[in-house]
PDB file of C-alpha atoms in Angstrom:
ATOM      1  CA  MET G  15     120.320 126.004 125.410  1.00  0.00           C
ATOM      2  CA  GLU G  16     119.613 122.542 124.008  1.00  0.00           C
ATOM      3  CA  PRO G  17     119.521 119.797 126.613  1.00  0.00           C
ATOM      4  CA  ILE G  18     122.288 117.251 126.406  1.00  0.00           C
ATOM      5  CA  SER G  19     121.622 113.555 125.951  1.00  0.00           C
ATOM      6  CA  MET G  20     121.848 112.820 129.682  1.00  0.00           C
ATOM      7  CA  GLU G  21     119.050 115.268 130.338  1.00  0.00           C
ATOM      8  CA  TYR G  22     116.901 113.535 127.721  1.00  0.00           C
ATOM      9  CA  TRP G  23     117.386 110.232 129.507  1.00  0.00           C
ATOM     10  CA  LEU G  24     116.604 111.829 132.853  1.00  0.00           C
ATOM     11  CA  ALA G  25     113.374 113.321 131.535  1.00  0.00           C
ATOM     12  CA  LEU G  26     112.461 109.965 130.009  1.00  0.00           C
ATOM     13  CA  LEU G  27     113.110 108.222 133.331  1.00  0.00           C
ATOM     14  CA  TYR G  28     110.871 110.637 135.239  1.00  0.00           C
ATOM     15  CA  SER G  29     108.137 110.227 132.631  1.00  0.00           C
ATOM     16  CA  MET G  30     108.311 106.427 132.736  1.00  0.00           C
ATOM     17  CA  LEU G  31     108.107 106.417 136.531  1.00  0.00           C
ATOM     18  CA  ALA G  32     105.041 108.647 136.403  1.00  0.00           C
ATOM     19  CA  VAL G  33     103.347 106.535 133.722  1.00  0.00           C
ATOM     20  CA  ILE G  34     103.938 103.351 135.725  1.00  0.00           C
ATOM     21  CA  ALA G  35     103.105 104.795 139.143  1.00  0.00           C
ATOM     22  CA  LEU G  36      99.906 106.591 138.147  1.00  0.00           C
ATOM     23  CA  PRO G  37      97.746 103.621 137.056  1.00  0.00           C
ATOM     24  CA  GLY G  38      99.315 101.341 139.667  1.00  0.00           C
ATOM     25  CA  ASN G  39      98.487 103.598 142.590  1.00  0.00           C
ATOM     26  CA  VAL G  40      95.047 104.422 141.216  1.00  0.00           C
ATOM     27  CA  TRP G  41      94.338 100.689 140.970  1.00  0.00           C
ATOM     28  CA  VAL G  42      95.475 100.149 144.581  1.00  0.00           C
ATOM     29  CA  ILE G  43      93.274 103.016 145.778  1.00  0.00           C
ATOM     30  CA  VAL G  44      90.236 101.648 143.937  1.00  0.00           C
ATOM     31  CA  VAL G  45      90.769  98.121 145.285  1.00  0.00           C
ATOM     32  CA  VAL G  46      91.350  99.291 148.855  1.00  0.00           C
ATOM     33  CA  MET G  47      88.337 101.607 148.795  1.00  0.00           C
ATOM     34  CA  ASP G  48      86.202  98.758 147.467  1.00  0.00           C
ATOM     35  CA  GLN G  49      87.382  96.533 150.319  1.00  0.00           C
ATOM     36  CA  ILE G  50      86.701  99.232 152.904  1.00  0.00           C
ATOM     37  CA  CYS G  51      83.198  99.842 151.558  1.00  0.00           C
ATOM     38  CA  SER G  52      82.472  96.110 151.369  1.00  0.00           C
ATOM     39  CA  ARG G  53      83.631  95.520 154.935  1.00  0.00           C
ATOM     40  CA  ARG G  54      81.622  98.453 156.222  1.00  0.00           C
ATOM     41  CA  HIS G  55      78.513  97.198 154.453  1.00  0.00           C
ATOM     42  CA  TYR G  56      79.065  93.693 155.802  1.00  0.00           C
ATOM     43  CA  HIS G  57      79.723  95.059 159.279  1.00  0.00           C
ATOM     44  CA  TYR G  58      76.426  96.947 159.384  1.00  0.00           C
ATOM     45  CA  SER G  59      74.491  94.063 157.844  1.00  0.00           C
ATOM     46  CA  THR G  60      75.704  91.649 160.540  1.00  0.00           C
ATOM     47  CA  PHE G  61      75.778  94.090 163.439  1.00  0.00           C
ATOM     48  CA  ARG G  62      72.680  92.605 165.093  1.00  0.00           C
ATOM     49  CA  LEU G  63      73.492  89.003 164.318  1.00  0.00           C
ATOM     50  CA  LYS G  64      75.006  86.608 166.812  1.00  0.00           C
ATOM     51  CA  GLY G  65      77.562  83.866 166.498  1.00  0.00           C
ATOM     52  CA  ARG G  66      79.465  83.259 163.286  1.00  0.00           C
ATOM     53  CA  GLY G  67      78.375  86.348 161.382  1.00  0.00           C
ATOM     54  CA  GLN G  68      79.304  88.627 164.253  1.00  0.00           C
ATOM     55  CA  LYS G  69      82.766  87.084 164.552  1.00  0.00           C
ATOM     56  CA  ARG G  70      83.438  87.667 160.867  1.00  0.00           C
ATOM     57  CA  SER G  71      82.311  91.265 161.208  1.00  0.00           C
ATOM     58  CA  GLN G  72      84.704  91.831 164.098  1.00  0.00           C
ATOM     59  CA  LYS G  73      87.532  90.223 162.149  1.00  0.00           C
ATOM     60  CA  ALA G  74      86.892  92.523 159.203  1.00  0.00           C
ATOM     61  CA  ALA G  75      86.895  95.515 161.530  1.00  0.00           C
ATOM     62  CA  VAL G  76      90.259  94.757 163.115  1.00  0.00           C
ATOM     63  CA  GLN G  77      91.866  94.074 159.743  1.00  0.00           C
ATOM     64  CA  SER G  78      90.979  97.524 158.385  1.00  0.00           C
ATOM     65  CA  SER G  79      94.158  99.166 159.754  1.00  0.00           C
ATOM     66  CA  ALA G  80      96.340  97.639 157.033  1.00  0.00           C
ATOM     67  CA  THR G  81      93.967  98.861 154.325  1.00  0.00           C
ATOM     68  CA  VAL G  82      94.134 102.383 155.765  1.00  0.00           C
ATOM     69  CA  TYR G  83      97.937 102.354 155.623  1.00  0.00           C
ATOM     70  CA  LEU G  84      97.917 101.039 152.048  1.00  0.00           C
ATOM     71  CA  LEU G  85      95.393 103.663 150.990  1.00  0.00           C
ATOM     72  CA  ILE G  86      97.367 106.603 152.385  1.00  0.00           C
ATOM     73  CA  LEU G  87     100.634 105.184 151.043  1.00  0.00           C
ATOM     74  CA  SER G  88      99.166 105.100 147.536  1.00  0.00           C
ATOM     75  CA  VAL G  89      97.867 108.656 147.917  1.00  0.00           C
ATOM     76  CA  VAL G  90     101.320 109.854 148.982  1.00  0.00           C
ATOM     77  CA  ASP G  91     102.860 108.106 145.981  1.00  0.00           C
ATOM     78  CA  LEU G  92     100.393 109.877 143.708  1.00  0.00           C
ATOM     79  CA  ILE G  93     101.308 113.211 145.288  1.00  0.00           C
ATOM     80  CA  SER G  94     104.985 112.504 144.672  1.00  0.00           C
ATOM     81  CA  ILE G  95     104.473 112.183 140.903  1.00  0.00           C
ATOM     82  CA  LEU G  96     102.512 115.435 140.552  1.00  0.00           C
ATOM     83  CA  PRO G  97     105.614 117.580 139.853  1.00  0.00           C
ATOM     84  CA  VAL G  98     106.931 115.253 137.128  1.00  0.00           C
ATOM     85  CA  PRO G  99     105.550 117.377 134.228  1.00  0.00           C
ATOM     86  CA  PHE G 100     107.159 120.474 135.747  1.00  0.00           C
ATOM     87  CA  LEU G 101     110.466 118.640 136.122  1.00  0.00           C
ATOM     88  CA  VAL G 102     110.395 117.521 132.497  1.00  0.00           C
ATOM     89  CA  VAL G 103     109.787 121.081 131.325  1.00  0.00           C
ATOM     90  CA  ASP G 104     112.557 122.331 133.618  1.00  0.00           C
ATOM     91  CA  ILE G 105     114.993 119.775 132.207  1.00  0.00           C
ATOM     92  CA  PHE G 106     114.239 120.436 128.542  1.00  0.00           C
ATOM     93  CA  ARG G 107     114.091 124.218 128.807  1.00  0.00           C
ATOM     94  CA  ASN G 108     116.905 124.417 131.370  1.00  0.00           C
ATOM     95  CA  ARG G 109     114.930 126.978 133.332  1.00  0.00           C
ATOM     96  CA  TRP G 110     112.087 127.090 135.845  1.00  0.00           C
ATOM     97  CA  PRO G 111     109.206 129.091 134.318  1.00  0.00           C
ATOM     98  CA  PHE G 112     106.488 128.260 136.870  1.00  0.00           C
ATOM     99  CA  GLY G 113     107.201 130.724 139.666  1.00  0.00           C
ATOM    100  CA  LEU G 114     107.862 130.461 143.383  1.00  0.00           C
ATOM    101  CA  VAL G 115     104.545 128.910 144.476  1.00  0.00           C
ATOM    102  CA  LEU G 116     104.869 125.875 142.224  1.00  0.00           C
ATOM    103  CA  CYS G 117     108.523 125.625 143.192  1.00  0.00           C
ATOM    104  CA  LYS G 118     107.566 125.236 146.843  1.00  0.00           C
ATOM    105  CA  LEU G 119     104.748 122.864 145.899  1.00  0.00           C
ATOM    106  CA  MET G 120     107.226 120.696 144.024  1.00  0.00           C
ATOM    107  CA  PHE G 121     109.480 120.397 147.055  1.00  0.00           C
ATOM    108  CA  PHE G 122     106.455 119.616 149.216  1.00  0.00           C
ATOM    109  CA  CYS G 123     105.609 116.685 146.930  1.00  0.00           C
ATOM    110  CA  GLU G 124     109.214 115.536 147.012  1.00  0.00           C
ATOM    111  CA  GLY G 125     109.324 115.836 150.797  1.00  0.00           C
ATOM    112  CA  ALA G 126     106.149 113.792 151.162  1.00  0.00           C
ATOM    113  CA  ASN G 127     107.697 111.044 149.071  1.00  0.00           C
ATOM    114  CA  LYS G 128     111.054 111.161 150.824  1.00  0.00           C
ATOM    115  CA  SER G 129     109.980 111.683 154.442  1.00  0.00           C
ATOM    116  CA  LEU G 130     106.424 110.386 154.779  1.00  0.00           C
ATOM    117  CA  SER G 131     106.540 107.229 152.638  1.00  0.00           C
ATOM    118  CA  PRO G 132     109.213 105.499 154.781  1.00  0.00           C
ATOM    119  CA  LEU G 133     107.178 106.264 157.898  1.00  0.00           C
ATOM    120  CA  LEU G 134     104.073 104.729 156.344  1.00  0.00           C
ATOM    121  CA  LEU G 135     105.980 101.582 155.387  1.00  0.00           C
ATOM    122  CA  THR G 136     107.267 101.399 158.956  1.00  0.00           C
ATOM    123  CA  ALA G 137     103.757 101.794 160.369  1.00  0.00           C
ATOM    124  CA  LEU G 138     102.472  99.075 158.034  1.00  0.00           C
ATOM    125  CA  SER G 139     105.264  96.739 159.144  1.00  0.00           C
ATOM    126  CA  LEU G 140     104.507  97.371 162.818  1.00  0.00           C
ATOM    127  CA  ASP G 141     100.834  96.720 162.128  1.00  0.00           C
ATOM    128  CA  ARG G 142     101.726  93.309 160.689  1.00  0.00           C
ATOM    129  CA  TYR G 143     103.864  92.638 163.757  1.00  0.00           C
ATOM    130  CA  MET G 144     100.878  93.345 165.995  1.00  0.00           C
ATOM    131  CA  ALA G 145      98.688  91.050 163.923  1.00  0.00           C
ATOM    132  CA  VAL G 146     101.128  88.126 164.113  1.00  0.00           C
ATOM    133  CA  CYS G 147     102.939  88.497 167.435  1.00  0.00           C
ATOM    134  CA  LEU G 148     100.436  90.428 169.572  1.00  0.00           C
ATOM    135  CA  PRO G 149      96.998  89.467 168.240  1.00  0.00           C
ATOM    136  CA  MET G 150      95.338  90.195 171.570  1.00  0.00           C
ATOM    137  CA  LEU G 151      95.883  93.946 171.062  1.00  0.00           C
ATOM    138  CA  VAL G 152      92.878  94.282 168.786  1.00  0.00           C
ATOM    139  CA  TRP G 153      92.453  98.012 169.385  1.00  0.00           C
ATOM    140  CA  MET G 154      95.867  98.691 167.818  1.00  0.00           C
ATOM    141  CA  ARG G 155      94.700  97.202 164.510  1.00  0.00           C
ATOM    142  CA  GLN G 156      91.550  99.221 164.102  1.00  0.00           C
ATOM    143  CA  ALA G 157      91.033 102.074 161.677  1.00  0.00           C
ATOM    144  CA  LYS G 158      90.794 104.755 164.372  1.00  0.00           C
ATOM    145  CA  PHE G 159      94.172 103.847 165.823  1.00  0.00           C
ATOM    146  CA  ALA G 160      95.642 103.692 162.311  1.00  0.00           C
ATOM    147  CA  CYS G 161      94.402 107.233 161.647  1.00  0.00           C
ATOM    148  CA  PHE G 162      96.054 108.374 164.878  1.00  0.00           C
ATOM    149  CA  ILE G 163      99.355 106.798 163.796  1.00  0.00           C
ATOM    150  CA  LEU G 164      99.025 108.455 160.394  1.00  0.00           C
ATOM    151  CA  LEU G 165      98.593 111.818 162.103  1.00  0.00           C
ATOM    152  CA  LEU G 166     101.767 111.235 164.118  1.00  0.00           C
ATOM    153  CA  CYS G 167     103.658 110.235 160.968  1.00  0.00           C
ATOM    154  CA  PHE G 168     102.483 113.372 159.187  1.00  0.00           C
ATOM    155  CA  ILE G 169     103.543 115.618 162.072  1.00  0.00           C
ATOM    156  CA  TYR G 170     106.895 113.830 162.231  1.00  0.00           C
ATOM    157  CA  SER G 171     107.480 114.309 158.498  1.00  0.00           C
ATOM    158  CA  LEU G 172     106.687 118.026 158.740  1.00  0.00           C
ATOM    159  CA  PHE G 173     109.943 118.545 160.643  1.00  0.00           C
ATOM    160  CA  PHE G 174     111.741 117.646 157.402  1.00  0.00           C
ATOM    161  CA  ILE G 175     109.245 119.015 154.866  1.00  0.00           C
ATOM    162  CA  VAL G 176     108.618 122.510 156.234  1.00  0.00           C
ATOM    163  CA  PRO G 177     112.295 123.637 156.332  1.00  0.00           C
ATOM    164  CA  VAL G 178     112.787 122.553 152.722  1.00  0.00           C
ATOM    165  CA  ILE G 179     109.666 124.416 151.602  1.00  0.00           C
ATOM    166  CA  TRP G 180     110.723 127.485 153.578  1.00  0.00           C
ATOM    167  CA  HIS G 181     114.198 127.646 152.015  1.00  0.00           C
ATOM    168  CA  SER G 182     113.181 126.723 148.464  1.00  0.00           C
ATOM    169  CA  GLU G 183     113.374 129.558 145.970  1.00  0.00           C
ATOM    170  CA  VAL G 184     113.720 130.400 142.298  1.00  0.00           C
ATOM    171  CA  ASN G 185     117.319 131.468 141.898  1.00  0.00           C
ATOM    172  CA  GLY G 186     119.672 132.034 139.004  1.00  0.00           C
ATOM    173  CA  MET G 187     122.213 129.321 138.214  1.00  0.00           C
ATOM    174  CA  LEU G 188     125.088 129.408 135.738  1.00  0.00           C
ATOM    175  CA  ASP G 189     125.449 126.717 133.098  1.00  0.00           C
ATOM    176  CA  ALA G 190     128.645 125.506 131.434  1.00  0.00           C
ATOM    177  CA  LYS G 191     128.608 128.537 129.140  1.00  0.00           C
ATOM    178  CA  HIS G 192     128.260 130.904 132.118  1.00  0.00           C
ATOM    179  CA  LYS G 193     124.718 131.759 131.134  1.00  0.00           C
ATOM    180  CA  LEU G 194     122.266 132.502 133.941  1.00  0.00           C
ATOM    181  CA  HIS G 195     119.075 130.426 134.149  1.00  0.00           C
ATOM    182  CA  PRO G 196     116.274 130.663 136.750  1.00  0.00           C
ATOM    183  CA  LYS G 197     116.042 127.345 138.603  1.00  0.00           C
ATOM    184  CA  CYS G 198     113.967 125.993 141.463  1.00  0.00           C
ATOM    185  CA  VAL G 199     116.572 125.280 144.142  1.00  0.00           C
ATOM    186  CA  VAL G 200     116.927 124.793 147.870  1.00  0.00           C
ATOM    187  CA  GLY G 201     120.002 124.999 150.047  1.00  0.00           C
ATOM    188  CA  MET G 202     120.066 122.985 153.272  1.00  0.00           C
ATOM    189  CA  SER G 203     122.839 122.442 155.785  1.00  0.00           C
ATOM    190  CA  ARG G 204     124.795 119.213 156.066  1.00  0.00           C
ATOM    191  CA  LEU G 205     123.363 118.724 159.546  1.00  0.00           C
ATOM    192  CA  PHE G 206     119.840 118.759 158.130  1.00  0.00           C
ATOM    193  CA  ASP G 207     120.824 116.262 155.429  1.00  0.00           C
ATOM    194  CA  LEU G 208     122.419 114.013 158.032  1.00  0.00           C
ATOM    195  CA  LEU G 209     119.364 114.124 160.297  1.00  0.00           C
ATOM    196  CA  GLN G 210     117.090 113.344 157.381  1.00  0.00           C
ATOM    197  CA  LEU G 211     119.322 110.451 156.389  1.00  0.00           C
ATOM    198  CA  VAL G 212     119.176 108.995 159.895  1.00  0.00           C
ATOM    199  CA  PHE G 213     115.512 109.561 160.742  1.00  0.00           C
ATOM    200  CA  CYS G 214     113.929 109.128 157.289  1.00  0.00           C
ATOM    201  CA  TYR G 215     116.020 106.261 155.948  1.00  0.00           C
ATOM    202  CA  ALA G 216     118.310 104.457 158.393  1.00  0.00           C
ATOM    203  CA  ALA G 217     115.921 104.319 161.353  1.00  0.00           C
ATOM    204  CA  PRO G 218     112.874 103.159 159.316  1.00  0.00           C
ATOM    205  CA  LEU G 219     115.016 100.569 157.536  1.00  0.00           C
ATOM    206  CA  LEU G 220     116.307  99.230 160.861  1.00  0.00           C
ATOM    207  CA  ILE G 221     112.795  99.066 162.308  1.00  0.00           C
ATOM    208  CA  ILE G 222     111.336  97.359 159.228  1.00  0.00           C
ATOM    209  CA  CYS G 223     114.076  94.721 159.158  1.00  0.00           C
ATOM    210  CA  SER G 224     113.789  94.107 162.912  1.00  0.00           C
ATOM    211  CA  VAL G 225     110.011  93.805 162.751  1.00  0.00           C
ATOM    212  CA  TYR G 226     110.000  91.247 159.959  1.00  0.00           C
ATOM    213  CA  LEU G 227     112.793  89.270 161.584  1.00  0.00           C
ATOM    214  CA  ALA G 228     110.678  89.121 164.741  1.00  0.00           C
ATOM    215  CA  ILE G 229     107.650  88.014 162.706  1.00  0.00           C
ATOM    216  CA  LEU G 230     109.611  85.284 160.950  1.00  0.00           C
ATOM    217  CA  SER G 231     111.108  84.125 164.252  1.00  0.00           C
ATOM    218  CA  ARG G 232     107.660  83.898 165.815  1.00  0.00           C
ATOM    219  CA  LEU G 233     106.247  81.958 162.877  1.00  0.00           C
ATOM    220  CA  TYR G 234     109.262  79.649 162.815  1.00  0.00           C
ATOM    221  CA  ARG G 235     108.765  78.765 166.483  1.00  0.00           C
ATOM    222  CA  HIS G 236     105.065  78.293 165.834  1.00  0.00           C
ATOM    223  CA  THR G 237     105.856  75.985 162.910  1.00  0.00           C
ATOM    224  CA  ARG G 238     108.192  73.831 164.984  1.00  0.00           C
ATOM    225  CA  LYS G 239     105.607  73.625 167.738  1.00  0.00           C
ATOM    226  CA  ASN G 240     102.963  72.487 165.264  1.00  0.00           C
ATOM    227  CA  PHE G 241     105.283  69.855 163.832  1.00  0.00           C
ATOM    228  CA  ALA G 242     106.101  68.593 167.320  1.00  0.00           C
ATOM    229  CA  SER G 243     102.418  68.412 168.212  1.00  0.00           C
ATOM    230  CA  ALA G 244     101.670  66.618 164.973  1.00  0.00           C
ATOM    231  CA  GLY G 245     104.444  64.113 165.633  1.00  0.00           C
ATOM    232  CA  ILE G 246     102.997  62.968 168.935  1.00  0.00           C
ATOM    233  CA  SER G 247      99.395  63.117 167.809  1.00  0.00           C
ATOM    234  CA  ALA G 248      97.502  59.869 167.747  1.00  0.00           C
ATOM    235  CA  ILE G 249      95.587  60.893 164.621  1.00  0.00           C
ATOM    236  CA  PRO G 250      97.920  60.848 161.598  1.00  0.00           C
ATOM    237  CA  ASN G 251      95.382  62.370 159.197  1.00  0.00           C
ATOM    238  CA  SER G 252      95.010  65.419 161.395  1.00  0.00           C
ATOM    239  CA  SER G 253      98.774  65.913 161.564  1.00  0.00           C
ATOM    240  CA  ARG G 254      99.083  65.665 157.792  1.00  0.00           C
ATOM    241  CA  ARG G 255      96.462  68.359 157.362  1.00  0.00           C
ATOM    242  CA  ARG G 256      98.276  70.735 159.682  1.00  0.00           C
ATOM    243  CA  ARG G 257     101.722  70.598 158.088  1.00  0.00           C
ATOM    244  CA  PRO G 258     101.000  72.024 154.638  1.00  0.00           C
ATOM    245  CA  ARG G 259      98.938  74.867 156.093  1.00  0.00           C
ATOM    246  CA  THR G 260     101.771  75.971 158.386  1.00  0.00           C
ATOM    247  CA  ARG G 261     104.393  75.714 155.651  1.00  0.00           C
ATOM    248  CA  ILE G 262     102.328  77.744 153.199  1.00  0.00           C
ATOM    249  CA  SER G 263     101.712  80.443 155.785  1.00  0.00           C
ATOM    250  CA  LEU G 264     105.399  80.697 156.643  1.00  0.00           C
ATOM    251  CA  THR G 265     106.422  80.760 152.984  1.00  0.00           C
ATOM    252  CA  ARG G 266     103.938  83.507 152.202  1.00  0.00           C
ATOM    253  CA  VAL G 267     105.157  85.651 155.085  1.00  0.00           C
ATOM    254  CA  VAL G 268     108.799  85.101 154.089  1.00  0.00           C
ATOM    255  CA  LYS G 269     108.074  86.227 150.533  1.00  0.00           C
ATOM    256  CA  SER G 270     106.103  89.290 151.597  1.00  0.00           C
ATOM    257  CA  SER G 271     108.772  90.240 154.137  1.00  0.00           C
ATOM    258  CA  VAL G 272     111.554  89.993 151.580  1.00  0.00           C
ATOM    259  CA  LEU G 273     109.542  92.012 149.063  1.00  0.00           C
ATOM    260  CA  VAL G 274     108.825  94.837 151.516  1.00  0.00           C
ATOM    261  CA  VAL G 275     112.422  95.133 152.692  1.00  0.00           C
ATOM    262  CA  ALA G 276     113.813  94.761 149.165  1.00  0.00           C
ATOM    263  CA  PHE G 277     111.430  97.391 147.793  1.00  0.00           C
ATOM    264  CA  TYR G 278     112.438  99.859 150.480  1.00  0.00           C
ATOM    265  CA  PHE G 279     116.142  99.083 150.116  1.00  0.00           C
ATOM    266  CA  VAL G 280     116.263  99.181 146.304  1.00  0.00           C
ATOM    267  CA  CYS G 281     114.196 102.353 145.972  1.00  0.00           C
ATOM    268  CA  TRP G 282     115.936 104.499 148.550  1.00  0.00           C
ATOM    269  CA  THR G 283     119.463 103.175 149.081  1.00  0.00           C
ATOM    270  CA  PRO G 284     121.000 104.578 145.850  1.00  0.00           C
ATOM    271  CA  TYR G 285     119.560 108.018 146.548  1.00  0.00           C
ATOM    272  CA  TRP G 286     120.749 108.172 150.148  1.00  0.00           C
ATOM    273  CA  VAL G 287     124.161 106.707 149.333  1.00  0.00           C
ATOM    274  CA  VAL G 288     124.715 109.468 146.776  1.00  0.00           C
ATOM    275  CA  ARG G 289     123.595 112.103 149.251  1.00  0.00           C
ATOM    276  CA  PHE G 290     125.800 110.692 151.988  1.00  0.00           C
ATOM    277  CA  LEU G 291     128.864 110.619 149.744  1.00  0.00           C
ATOM    278  CA  ALA G 292     128.102 114.147 148.610  1.00  0.00           C
ATOM    279  CA  MET G 293     127.881 115.287 152.215  1.00  0.00           C
ATOM    280  CA  LEU G 294     131.250 113.732 152.944  1.00  0.00           C
ATOM    281  CA  GLN G 295     132.844 115.396 149.944  1.00  0.00           C
ATOM    282  CA  GLY G 296     131.127 118.735 150.435  1.00  0.00           C
ATOM    283  CA  LEU G 297     129.587 118.590 146.955  1.00  0.00           C
ATOM    284  CA  TYR G 298     125.925 118.907 147.894  1.00  0.00           C
ATOM    285  CA  PRO G 299     125.189 122.572 148.613  1.00  0.00           C
ATOM    286  CA  PHE G 300     122.100 122.873 146.402  1.00  0.00           C
ATOM    287  CA  LEU G 301     119.339 120.835 144.820  1.00  0.00           C
ATOM    288  CA  SER G 302     118.567 121.950 141.302  1.00  0.00           C
ATOM    289  CA  PHE G 303     115.603 119.573 141.127  1.00  0.00           C
ATOM    290  CA  PRO G 304     114.142 116.892 143.402  1.00  0.00           C
ATOM    291  CA  HIS G 305     115.445 113.361 143.080  1.00  0.00           C
ATOM    292  CA  SER G 306     112.687 110.827 143.581  1.00  0.00           C
ATOM    293  CA  SER G 307     113.232 107.086 143.886  1.00  0.00           C
ATOM    294  CA  ALA G 308     109.712 105.850 144.148  1.00  0.00           C
TER     295      ALA G 308
END
C-alpha cells in the first residue's frame, strides 16, 4: 500500500525534528561536559588555596546542579529521537517489521520524552528558584543533590513508562481497504491517559509558571529596593552604577523565564490538547505510533 501524501509529510516532519535535535543536543552535551570538566579541574587546582581562589571554587561547585540537569535533559532528548528511523519505515511501509522488542523500546523512548522531560524542566526551574530566592541553601544546588533529584524523577516517570511498555505489542490493524497490517500499538485506559495528562503536563506546567513568577517577584522587589537605596545615597556615581546592573539582570531573567515557559507550552500543549479531546470523545483507544513534540 502506497503511503498517502499526509504520511509523507508526517515522515518528513519526524526526520526534520531528528536532524535538528541531534546536533543541537550533542552540542549541549559537549559544552556542558566541558564546563563540568573545567570546573572540576579548577576546583582541585584551588582546593588548598585560601581567600579569593577558594571562594570561586566553591561558587563553581554550587552552580554545577544546573549543568547536571541540562546534561541529563539533553540525553533524554537524544533518547527520544532514537526511534525516528523506525517510525519513518513504519509510515512508508505501513507495517511494523522490527518485532516486539524494538516496539517496546520505541515506546520506552517515547515515554522518556513525554514523562521524564517535563520533570527535568521542573527540577531545573526549582533549582533556579533556589539560586535566586533561597541562596543560603547551598547544599540543594550541588551535583550530589541534583543526582538524587534525578533519581526521584526517573522513579516517578517509571509509573507512566512501565505500563505503556508492558501493554505495547505488535498487532494487526485494518487499513481503509480492509487489509491487515502488523503495527506497533498500545492500548491504555482513559484513566491512565488522564493521570498522565495531570501529572506529566498540567502539574509540571503549573509548578514551572509558579516558580518563575516567584523569581520575577523576588527580583522586582530587589530592584525597587536597590533604586530606593540609590535614591537616598549620598554618592550619585555609585547609584548610577547600580541601576543598569539591576535592570540587565531583571531583563535577562524575564527573557529566560518566558523562553522556558513558552518552550514547554508550545511543545506539549498541542499534543495534550488533542489527547484530552480524544479522551472526551472516546476516539483514543490505541496508539498506532508515538507522537513526539520535542
